[in-house]
Short mmCIF file of C-alpha atoms (C1' of nucleotides) in Angstrom, two decimals:
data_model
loop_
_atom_site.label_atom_id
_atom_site.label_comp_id
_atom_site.label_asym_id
_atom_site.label_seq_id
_atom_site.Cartn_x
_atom_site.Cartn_y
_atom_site.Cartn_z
CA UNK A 66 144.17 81.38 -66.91
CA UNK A 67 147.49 81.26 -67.14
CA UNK A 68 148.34 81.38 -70.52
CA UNK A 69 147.59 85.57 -70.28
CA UNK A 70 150.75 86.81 -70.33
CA UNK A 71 149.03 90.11 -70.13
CA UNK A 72 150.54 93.62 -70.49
CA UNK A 73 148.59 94.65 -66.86
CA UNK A 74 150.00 91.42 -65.20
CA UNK A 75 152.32 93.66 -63.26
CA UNK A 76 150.78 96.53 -62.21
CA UNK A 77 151.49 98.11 -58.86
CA UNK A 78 148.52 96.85 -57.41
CA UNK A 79 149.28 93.41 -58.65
CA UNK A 80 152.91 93.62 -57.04
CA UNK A 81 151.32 95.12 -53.89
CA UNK A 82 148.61 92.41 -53.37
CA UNK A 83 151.53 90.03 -53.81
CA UNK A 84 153.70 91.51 -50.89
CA UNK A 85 150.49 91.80 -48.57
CA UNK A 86 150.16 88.00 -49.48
CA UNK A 87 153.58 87.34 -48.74
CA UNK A 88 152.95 88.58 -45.35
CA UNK A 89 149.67 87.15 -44.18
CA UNK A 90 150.99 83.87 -45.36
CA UNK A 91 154.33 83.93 -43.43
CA UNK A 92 152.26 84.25 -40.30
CA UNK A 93 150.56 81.37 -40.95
CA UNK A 94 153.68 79.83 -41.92
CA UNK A 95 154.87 80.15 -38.61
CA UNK A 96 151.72 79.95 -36.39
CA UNK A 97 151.74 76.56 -35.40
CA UNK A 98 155.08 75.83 -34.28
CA UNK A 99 154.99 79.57 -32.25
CA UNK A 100 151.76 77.55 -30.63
CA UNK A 101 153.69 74.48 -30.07
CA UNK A 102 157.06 76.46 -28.85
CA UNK A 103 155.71 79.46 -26.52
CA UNK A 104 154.16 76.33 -23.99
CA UNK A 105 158.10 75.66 -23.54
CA UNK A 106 160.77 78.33 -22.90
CA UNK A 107 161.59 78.16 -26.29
CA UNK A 108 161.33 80.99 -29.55
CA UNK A 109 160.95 81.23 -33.36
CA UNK A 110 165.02 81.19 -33.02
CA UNK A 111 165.29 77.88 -31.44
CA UNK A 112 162.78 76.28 -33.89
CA UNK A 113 165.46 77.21 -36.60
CA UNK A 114 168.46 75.99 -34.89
CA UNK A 115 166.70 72.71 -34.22
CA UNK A 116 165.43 72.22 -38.01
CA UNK A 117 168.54 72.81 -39.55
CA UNK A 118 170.86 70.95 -37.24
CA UNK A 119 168.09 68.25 -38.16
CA UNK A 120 168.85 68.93 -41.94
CA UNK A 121 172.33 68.51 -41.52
CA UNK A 122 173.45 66.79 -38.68
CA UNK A 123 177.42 67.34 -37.45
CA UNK A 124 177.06 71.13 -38.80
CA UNK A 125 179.55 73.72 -37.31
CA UNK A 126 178.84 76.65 -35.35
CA UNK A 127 179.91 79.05 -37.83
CA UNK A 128 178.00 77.30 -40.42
CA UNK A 129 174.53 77.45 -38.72
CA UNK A 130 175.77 81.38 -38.63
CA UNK A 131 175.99 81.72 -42.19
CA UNK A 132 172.60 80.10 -42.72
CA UNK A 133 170.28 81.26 -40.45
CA UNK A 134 171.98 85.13 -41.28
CA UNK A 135 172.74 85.63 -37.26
CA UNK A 136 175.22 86.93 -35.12
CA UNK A 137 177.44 84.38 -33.36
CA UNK A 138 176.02 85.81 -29.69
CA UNK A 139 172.73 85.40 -30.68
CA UNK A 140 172.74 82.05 -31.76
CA UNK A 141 174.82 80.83 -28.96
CA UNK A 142 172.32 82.65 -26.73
CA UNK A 143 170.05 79.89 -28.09
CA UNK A 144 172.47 76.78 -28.42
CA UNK A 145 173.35 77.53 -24.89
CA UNK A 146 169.71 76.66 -23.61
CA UNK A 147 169.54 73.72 -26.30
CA UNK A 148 172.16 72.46 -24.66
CA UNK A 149 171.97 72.91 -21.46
CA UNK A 150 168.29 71.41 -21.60
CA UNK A 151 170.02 68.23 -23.39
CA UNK A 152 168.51 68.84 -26.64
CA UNK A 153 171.06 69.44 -28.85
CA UNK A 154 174.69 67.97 -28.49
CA UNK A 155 178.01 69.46 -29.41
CA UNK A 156 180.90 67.50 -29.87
CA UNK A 157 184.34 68.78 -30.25
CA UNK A 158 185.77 68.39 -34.03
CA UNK A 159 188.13 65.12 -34.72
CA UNK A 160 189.96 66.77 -37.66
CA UNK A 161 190.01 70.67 -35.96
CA UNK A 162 189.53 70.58 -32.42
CA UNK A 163 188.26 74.30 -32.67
CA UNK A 164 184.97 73.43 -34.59
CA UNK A 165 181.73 72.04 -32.35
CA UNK A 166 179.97 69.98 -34.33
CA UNK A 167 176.22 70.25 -33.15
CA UNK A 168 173.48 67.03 -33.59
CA UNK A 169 169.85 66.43 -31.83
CA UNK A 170 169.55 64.16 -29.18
CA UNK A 171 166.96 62.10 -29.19
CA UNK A 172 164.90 64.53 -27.04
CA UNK A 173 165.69 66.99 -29.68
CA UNK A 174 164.94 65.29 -32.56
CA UNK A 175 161.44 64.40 -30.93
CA UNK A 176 160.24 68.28 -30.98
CA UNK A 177 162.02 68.61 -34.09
CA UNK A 178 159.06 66.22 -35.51
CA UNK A 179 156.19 67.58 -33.67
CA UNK A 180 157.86 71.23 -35.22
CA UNK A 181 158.19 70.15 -38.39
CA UNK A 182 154.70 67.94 -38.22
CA UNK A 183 153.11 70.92 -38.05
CA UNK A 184 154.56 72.95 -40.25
CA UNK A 185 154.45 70.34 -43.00
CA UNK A 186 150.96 69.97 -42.63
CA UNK A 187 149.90 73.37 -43.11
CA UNK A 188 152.53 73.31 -46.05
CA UNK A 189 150.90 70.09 -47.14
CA UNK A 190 147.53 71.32 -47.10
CA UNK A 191 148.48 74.47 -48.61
CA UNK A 192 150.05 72.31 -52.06
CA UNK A 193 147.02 70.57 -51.92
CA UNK A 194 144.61 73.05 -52.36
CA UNK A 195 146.73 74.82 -54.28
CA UNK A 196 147.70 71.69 -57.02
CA UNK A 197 151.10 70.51 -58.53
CA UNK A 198 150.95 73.30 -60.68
CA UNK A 199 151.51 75.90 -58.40
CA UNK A 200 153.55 74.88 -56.09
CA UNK A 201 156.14 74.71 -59.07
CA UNK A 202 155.45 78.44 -59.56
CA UNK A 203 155.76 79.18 -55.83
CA UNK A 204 158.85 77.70 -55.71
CA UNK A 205 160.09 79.51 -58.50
CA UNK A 206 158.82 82.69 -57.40
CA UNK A 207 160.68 82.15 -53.84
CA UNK A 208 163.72 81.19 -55.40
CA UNK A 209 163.36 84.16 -57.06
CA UNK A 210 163.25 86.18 -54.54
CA UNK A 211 166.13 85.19 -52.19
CA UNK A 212 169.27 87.36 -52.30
CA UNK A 213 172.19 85.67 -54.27
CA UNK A 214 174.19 84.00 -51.09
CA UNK A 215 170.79 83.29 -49.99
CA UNK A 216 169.78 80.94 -53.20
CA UNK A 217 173.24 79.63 -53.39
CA UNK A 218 173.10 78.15 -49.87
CA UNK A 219 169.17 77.00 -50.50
CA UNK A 220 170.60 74.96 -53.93
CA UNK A 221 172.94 73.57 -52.33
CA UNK A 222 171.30 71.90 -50.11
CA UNK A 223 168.71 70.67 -52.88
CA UNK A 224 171.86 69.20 -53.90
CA UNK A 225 172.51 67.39 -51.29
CA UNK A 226 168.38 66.75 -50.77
CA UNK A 227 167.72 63.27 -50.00
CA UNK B 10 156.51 70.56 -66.18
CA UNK B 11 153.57 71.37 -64.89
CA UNK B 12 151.43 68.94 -66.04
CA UNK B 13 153.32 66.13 -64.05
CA UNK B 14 150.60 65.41 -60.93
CA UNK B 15 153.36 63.06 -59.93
CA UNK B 16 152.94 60.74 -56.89
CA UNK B 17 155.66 61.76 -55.58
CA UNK B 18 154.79 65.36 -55.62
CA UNK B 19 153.62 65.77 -51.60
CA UNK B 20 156.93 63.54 -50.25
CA UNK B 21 158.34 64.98 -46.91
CA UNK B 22 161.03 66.22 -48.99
CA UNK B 23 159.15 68.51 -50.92
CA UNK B 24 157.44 69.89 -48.38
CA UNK B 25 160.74 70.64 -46.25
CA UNK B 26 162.32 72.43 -49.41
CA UNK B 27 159.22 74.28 -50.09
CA UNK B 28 159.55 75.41 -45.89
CA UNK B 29 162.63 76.37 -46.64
CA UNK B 30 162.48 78.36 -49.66
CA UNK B 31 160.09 80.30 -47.45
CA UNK B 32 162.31 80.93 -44.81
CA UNK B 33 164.95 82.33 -47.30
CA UNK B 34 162.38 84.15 -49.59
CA UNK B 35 160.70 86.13 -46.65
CA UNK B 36 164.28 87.49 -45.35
CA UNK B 37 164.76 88.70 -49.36
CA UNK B 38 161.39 89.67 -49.24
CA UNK B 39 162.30 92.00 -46.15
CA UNK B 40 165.64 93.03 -46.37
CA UNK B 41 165.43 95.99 -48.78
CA UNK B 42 163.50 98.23 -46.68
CA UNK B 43 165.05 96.54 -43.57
CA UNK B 44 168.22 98.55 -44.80
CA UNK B 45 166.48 101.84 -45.59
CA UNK B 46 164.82 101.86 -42.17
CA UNK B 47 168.40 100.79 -40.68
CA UNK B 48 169.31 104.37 -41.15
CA UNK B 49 166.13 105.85 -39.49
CA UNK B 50 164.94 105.38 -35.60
CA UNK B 51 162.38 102.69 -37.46
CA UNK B 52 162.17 98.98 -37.86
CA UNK B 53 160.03 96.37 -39.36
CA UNK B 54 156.78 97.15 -37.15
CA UNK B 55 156.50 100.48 -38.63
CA UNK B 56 157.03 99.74 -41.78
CA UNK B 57 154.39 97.71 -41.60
CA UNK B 58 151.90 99.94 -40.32
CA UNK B 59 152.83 102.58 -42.85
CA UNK B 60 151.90 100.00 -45.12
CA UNK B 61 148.47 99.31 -44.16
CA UNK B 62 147.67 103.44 -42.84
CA UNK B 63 149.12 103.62 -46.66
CA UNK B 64 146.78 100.98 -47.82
CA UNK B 65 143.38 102.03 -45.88
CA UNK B 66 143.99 105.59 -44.68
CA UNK B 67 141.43 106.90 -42.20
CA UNK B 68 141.67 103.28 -40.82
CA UNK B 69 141.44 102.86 -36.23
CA UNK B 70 143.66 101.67 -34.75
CA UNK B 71 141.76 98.30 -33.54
CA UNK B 72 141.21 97.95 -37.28
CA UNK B 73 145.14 98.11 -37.80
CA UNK B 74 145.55 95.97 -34.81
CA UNK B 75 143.34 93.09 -36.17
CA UNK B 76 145.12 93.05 -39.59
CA UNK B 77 148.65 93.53 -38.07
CA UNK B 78 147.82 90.81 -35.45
CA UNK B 79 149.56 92.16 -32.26
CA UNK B 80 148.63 94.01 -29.13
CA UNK B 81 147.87 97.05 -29.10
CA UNK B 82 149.64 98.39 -26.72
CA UNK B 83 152.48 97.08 -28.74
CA UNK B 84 151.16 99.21 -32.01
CA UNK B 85 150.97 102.21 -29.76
CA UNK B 86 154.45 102.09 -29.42
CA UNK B 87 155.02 102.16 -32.94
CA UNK B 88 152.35 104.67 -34.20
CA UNK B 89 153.48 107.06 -30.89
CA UNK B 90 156.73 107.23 -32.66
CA UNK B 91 155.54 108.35 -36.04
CA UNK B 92 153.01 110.92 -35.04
CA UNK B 93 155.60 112.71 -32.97
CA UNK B 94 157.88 112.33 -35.97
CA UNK B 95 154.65 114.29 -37.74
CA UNK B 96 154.36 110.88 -40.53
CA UNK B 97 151.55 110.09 -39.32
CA UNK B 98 148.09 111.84 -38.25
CA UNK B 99 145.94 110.81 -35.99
CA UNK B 100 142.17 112.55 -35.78
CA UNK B 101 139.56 111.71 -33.46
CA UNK B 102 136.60 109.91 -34.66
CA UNK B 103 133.93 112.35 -35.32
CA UNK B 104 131.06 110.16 -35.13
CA UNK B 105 132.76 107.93 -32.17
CA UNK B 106 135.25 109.95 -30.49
CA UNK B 107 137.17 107.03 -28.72
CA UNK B 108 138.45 106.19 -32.17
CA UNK B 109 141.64 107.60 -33.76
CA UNK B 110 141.37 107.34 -37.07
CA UNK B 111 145.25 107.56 -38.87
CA UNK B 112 146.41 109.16 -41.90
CA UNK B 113 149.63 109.25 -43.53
CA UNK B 114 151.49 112.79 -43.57
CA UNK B 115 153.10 114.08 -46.66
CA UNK B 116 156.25 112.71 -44.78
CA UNK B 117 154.89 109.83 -44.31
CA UNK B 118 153.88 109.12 -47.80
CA UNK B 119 157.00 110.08 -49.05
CA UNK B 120 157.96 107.15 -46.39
CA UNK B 121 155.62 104.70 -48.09
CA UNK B 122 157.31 105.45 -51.41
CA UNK B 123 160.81 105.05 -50.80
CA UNK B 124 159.93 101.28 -48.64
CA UNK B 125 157.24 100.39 -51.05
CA UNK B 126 159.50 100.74 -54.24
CA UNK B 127 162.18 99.05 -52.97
CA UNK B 128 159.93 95.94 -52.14
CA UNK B 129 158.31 96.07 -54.80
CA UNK B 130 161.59 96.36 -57.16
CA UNK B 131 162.08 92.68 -55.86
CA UNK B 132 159.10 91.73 -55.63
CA UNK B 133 158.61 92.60 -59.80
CA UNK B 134 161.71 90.71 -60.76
CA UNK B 135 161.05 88.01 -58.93
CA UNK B 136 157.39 88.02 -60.80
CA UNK B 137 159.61 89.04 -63.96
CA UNK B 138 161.85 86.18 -63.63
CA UNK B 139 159.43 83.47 -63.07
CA UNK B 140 156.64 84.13 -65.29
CA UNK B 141 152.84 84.94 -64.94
CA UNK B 142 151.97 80.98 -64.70
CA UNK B 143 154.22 80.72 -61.97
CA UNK B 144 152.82 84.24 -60.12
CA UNK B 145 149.33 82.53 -60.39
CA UNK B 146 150.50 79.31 -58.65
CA UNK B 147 152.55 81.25 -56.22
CA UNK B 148 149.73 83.34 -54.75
CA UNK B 149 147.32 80.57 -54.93
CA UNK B 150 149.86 78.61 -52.38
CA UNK B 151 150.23 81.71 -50.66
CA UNK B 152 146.73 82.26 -49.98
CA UNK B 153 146.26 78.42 -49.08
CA UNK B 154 148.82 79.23 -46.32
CA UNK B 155 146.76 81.47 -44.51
CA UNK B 156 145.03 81.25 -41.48
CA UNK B 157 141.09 81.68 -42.03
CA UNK B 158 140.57 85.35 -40.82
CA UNK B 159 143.81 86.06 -42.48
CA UNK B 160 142.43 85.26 -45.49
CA UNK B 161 139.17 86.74 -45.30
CA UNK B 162 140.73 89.71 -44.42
CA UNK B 163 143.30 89.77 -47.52
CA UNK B 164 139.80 88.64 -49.89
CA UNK B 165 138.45 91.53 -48.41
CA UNK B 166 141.13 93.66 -49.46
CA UNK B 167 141.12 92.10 -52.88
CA UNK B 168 137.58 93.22 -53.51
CA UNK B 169 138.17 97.18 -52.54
CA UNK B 170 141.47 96.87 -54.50
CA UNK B 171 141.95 99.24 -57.60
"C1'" DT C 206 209.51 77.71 -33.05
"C1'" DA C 207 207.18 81.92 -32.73
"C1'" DC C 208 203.09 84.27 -34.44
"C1'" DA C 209 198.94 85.32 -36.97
"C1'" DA C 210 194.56 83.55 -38.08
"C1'" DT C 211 190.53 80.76 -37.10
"C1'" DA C 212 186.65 78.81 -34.37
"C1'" DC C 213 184.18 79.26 -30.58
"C1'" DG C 214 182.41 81.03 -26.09
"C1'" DT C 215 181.14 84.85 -23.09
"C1'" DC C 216 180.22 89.35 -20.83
"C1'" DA C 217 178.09 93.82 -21.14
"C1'" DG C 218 174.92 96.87 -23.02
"C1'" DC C 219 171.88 98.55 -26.55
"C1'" DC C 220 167.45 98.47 -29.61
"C1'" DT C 221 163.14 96.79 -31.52
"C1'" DT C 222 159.09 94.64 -30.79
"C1'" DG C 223 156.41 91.45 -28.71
"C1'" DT C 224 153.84 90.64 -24.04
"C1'" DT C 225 150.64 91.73 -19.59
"C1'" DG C 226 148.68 94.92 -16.27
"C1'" DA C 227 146.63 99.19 -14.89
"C1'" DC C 228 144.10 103.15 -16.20
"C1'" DA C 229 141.46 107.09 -18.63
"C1'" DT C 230 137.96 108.30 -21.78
"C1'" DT C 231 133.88 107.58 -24.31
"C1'" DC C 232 129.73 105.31 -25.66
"C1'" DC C 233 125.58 102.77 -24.97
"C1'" DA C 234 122.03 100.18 -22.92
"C1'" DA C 235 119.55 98.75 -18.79
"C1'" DT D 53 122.14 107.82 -14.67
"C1'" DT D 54 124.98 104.45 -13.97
"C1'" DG D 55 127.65 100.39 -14.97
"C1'" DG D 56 129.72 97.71 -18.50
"C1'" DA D 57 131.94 97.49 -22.99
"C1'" DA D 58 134.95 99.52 -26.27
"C1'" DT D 59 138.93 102.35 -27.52
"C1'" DG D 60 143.19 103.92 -26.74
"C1'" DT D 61 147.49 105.30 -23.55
"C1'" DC D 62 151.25 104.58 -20.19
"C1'" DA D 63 154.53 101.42 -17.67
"C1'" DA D 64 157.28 97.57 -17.08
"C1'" DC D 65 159.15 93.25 -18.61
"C1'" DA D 66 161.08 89.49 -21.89
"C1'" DA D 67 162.79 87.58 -26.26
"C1'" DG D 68 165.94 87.99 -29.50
"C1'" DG D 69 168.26 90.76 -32.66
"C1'" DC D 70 172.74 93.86 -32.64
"C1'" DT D 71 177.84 95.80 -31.60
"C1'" DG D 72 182.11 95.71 -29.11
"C1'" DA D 73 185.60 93.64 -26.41
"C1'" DC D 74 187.96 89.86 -24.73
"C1'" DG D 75 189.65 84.93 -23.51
"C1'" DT D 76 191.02 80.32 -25.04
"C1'" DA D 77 192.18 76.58 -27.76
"C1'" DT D 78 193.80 75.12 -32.02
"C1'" DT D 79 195.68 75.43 -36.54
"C1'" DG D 80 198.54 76.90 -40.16
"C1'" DT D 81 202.43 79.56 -41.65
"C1'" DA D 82 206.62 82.51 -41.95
#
DNA sequence: TACAATACGTCAGCCTTGTTGACATTCCAA
DNA sequence: TTGGAATGTCAACAAGGCTGACGTATTGTA
């Protein structure tokens, strides 16, 4: 099946088919934690602060700005509930006393699993049913597709995986 | 590399990273026509309906609503926009005259086009860049992502593609 | 030691795009 | 023929992006 290689293999329609994929599937991506999140005050925006202050705990302010591709008043819209709400702590910087470095509290990191528990298991399920086979080619293909900053950032952190 | 079927293949690791590469991929995935509609009164919603007027013309709009998966009060908003801006059309039903059934202008088309190429650019080197193996598995974990309807509704589409 | 740059927070106001609620029109079936 | 269901429109509100301007603490440098 895969061997093809064929000359039609990207035709317009192919291409298109793969876009209109690429959006039904992001919805699903992101159904169950927007389930889990609208019975709380919280968005889609706070989901993302919480996971990736969970993927690297002690991160800066500005650094969770170049990630998640915000503006500094929009994410502090959302750390300022976080914190307020005691889920997320900042602590002032040892070294530069101008940074706030930002970890879960325990409250925190407990809806960052039930997030994430959900998310993974679609995700799971989805690599399952899909086999080891493609899930290498969907990651290429997503890599693929990331701007340049974008891909940078995302290897780095493979880098750093585990 | 494919033919691993490691054990170690479904660790929580994995699964993060491939949550992740989704996160990054979808804002590539969106940000070329994001910055051609930048320019223009329109955002991401009507994009999206140009898409699928585009992709189904003659299409309600309870049909578009189902596919698009919001209110539609909150389509209204969108498609009021672009059939005083003369992209779209919208003609009564002639059968059932509570429907509207939409069309895309010659405006609109031209519209479609300009977002639809750009997308698609991506979308085709990231396809290019990857390989056809790796497009297989990558729409195959795409469509495993999908809620149920979703995905009868994208089969659907598959089968009055071309 | 002054001064510029950096990191962060905040206020104000805008836009897009989601939501619910109320309502008009049209169709259909009892 | 009349009441309920379906389709679509208008109004108002909220979340979460954005820009711009400004304040404060801290750091690094001329």
């Amino acid at each position: 099946m895969e061997g093809g290689q064929t000359l039609l293999f990207l035709t317009d329609e192919q291409v298109r088919k793969g876009i209109e994929a690429m959006f039904f599937a992001y919805r699903g991506f992101t159904a169950d934690p927007d389930r889990i999140l609208a019975d709380m005050a919280y968005g889609r925006a706070h989901h993302r602060a919480i996971h990736f202050i969970h993927r690297s705990p002690g991160t800066t302010v500005n650094n969770l700005l170049s990630i998640l591709g915000v503006t500094k008043q929009s994410l502090n819209r959302v750390l300022r509930t976080l914190i307020a709400e005691g889920l997320v702590e900042s602590r002032i910087g040892r070294r530069d006393k101008r940074e706030r470095h930002l970890h879960l509290t325990d409250e925190g990191s407990s809806l960052e699993q039930r997030l994430s528990d959900a998310q993974r298991d679609r995700m799971r399920a989805a690599y399952r049913a899909a086999g080891p086979a493609a899930v290498v080619g969907f990651r290429q293909v997503l890599e693929a597709m990331m701007d340049e900053d974008m891909r940078r950032q995302f290897d780095g952190m493979r880098d750093r995986g585990q």
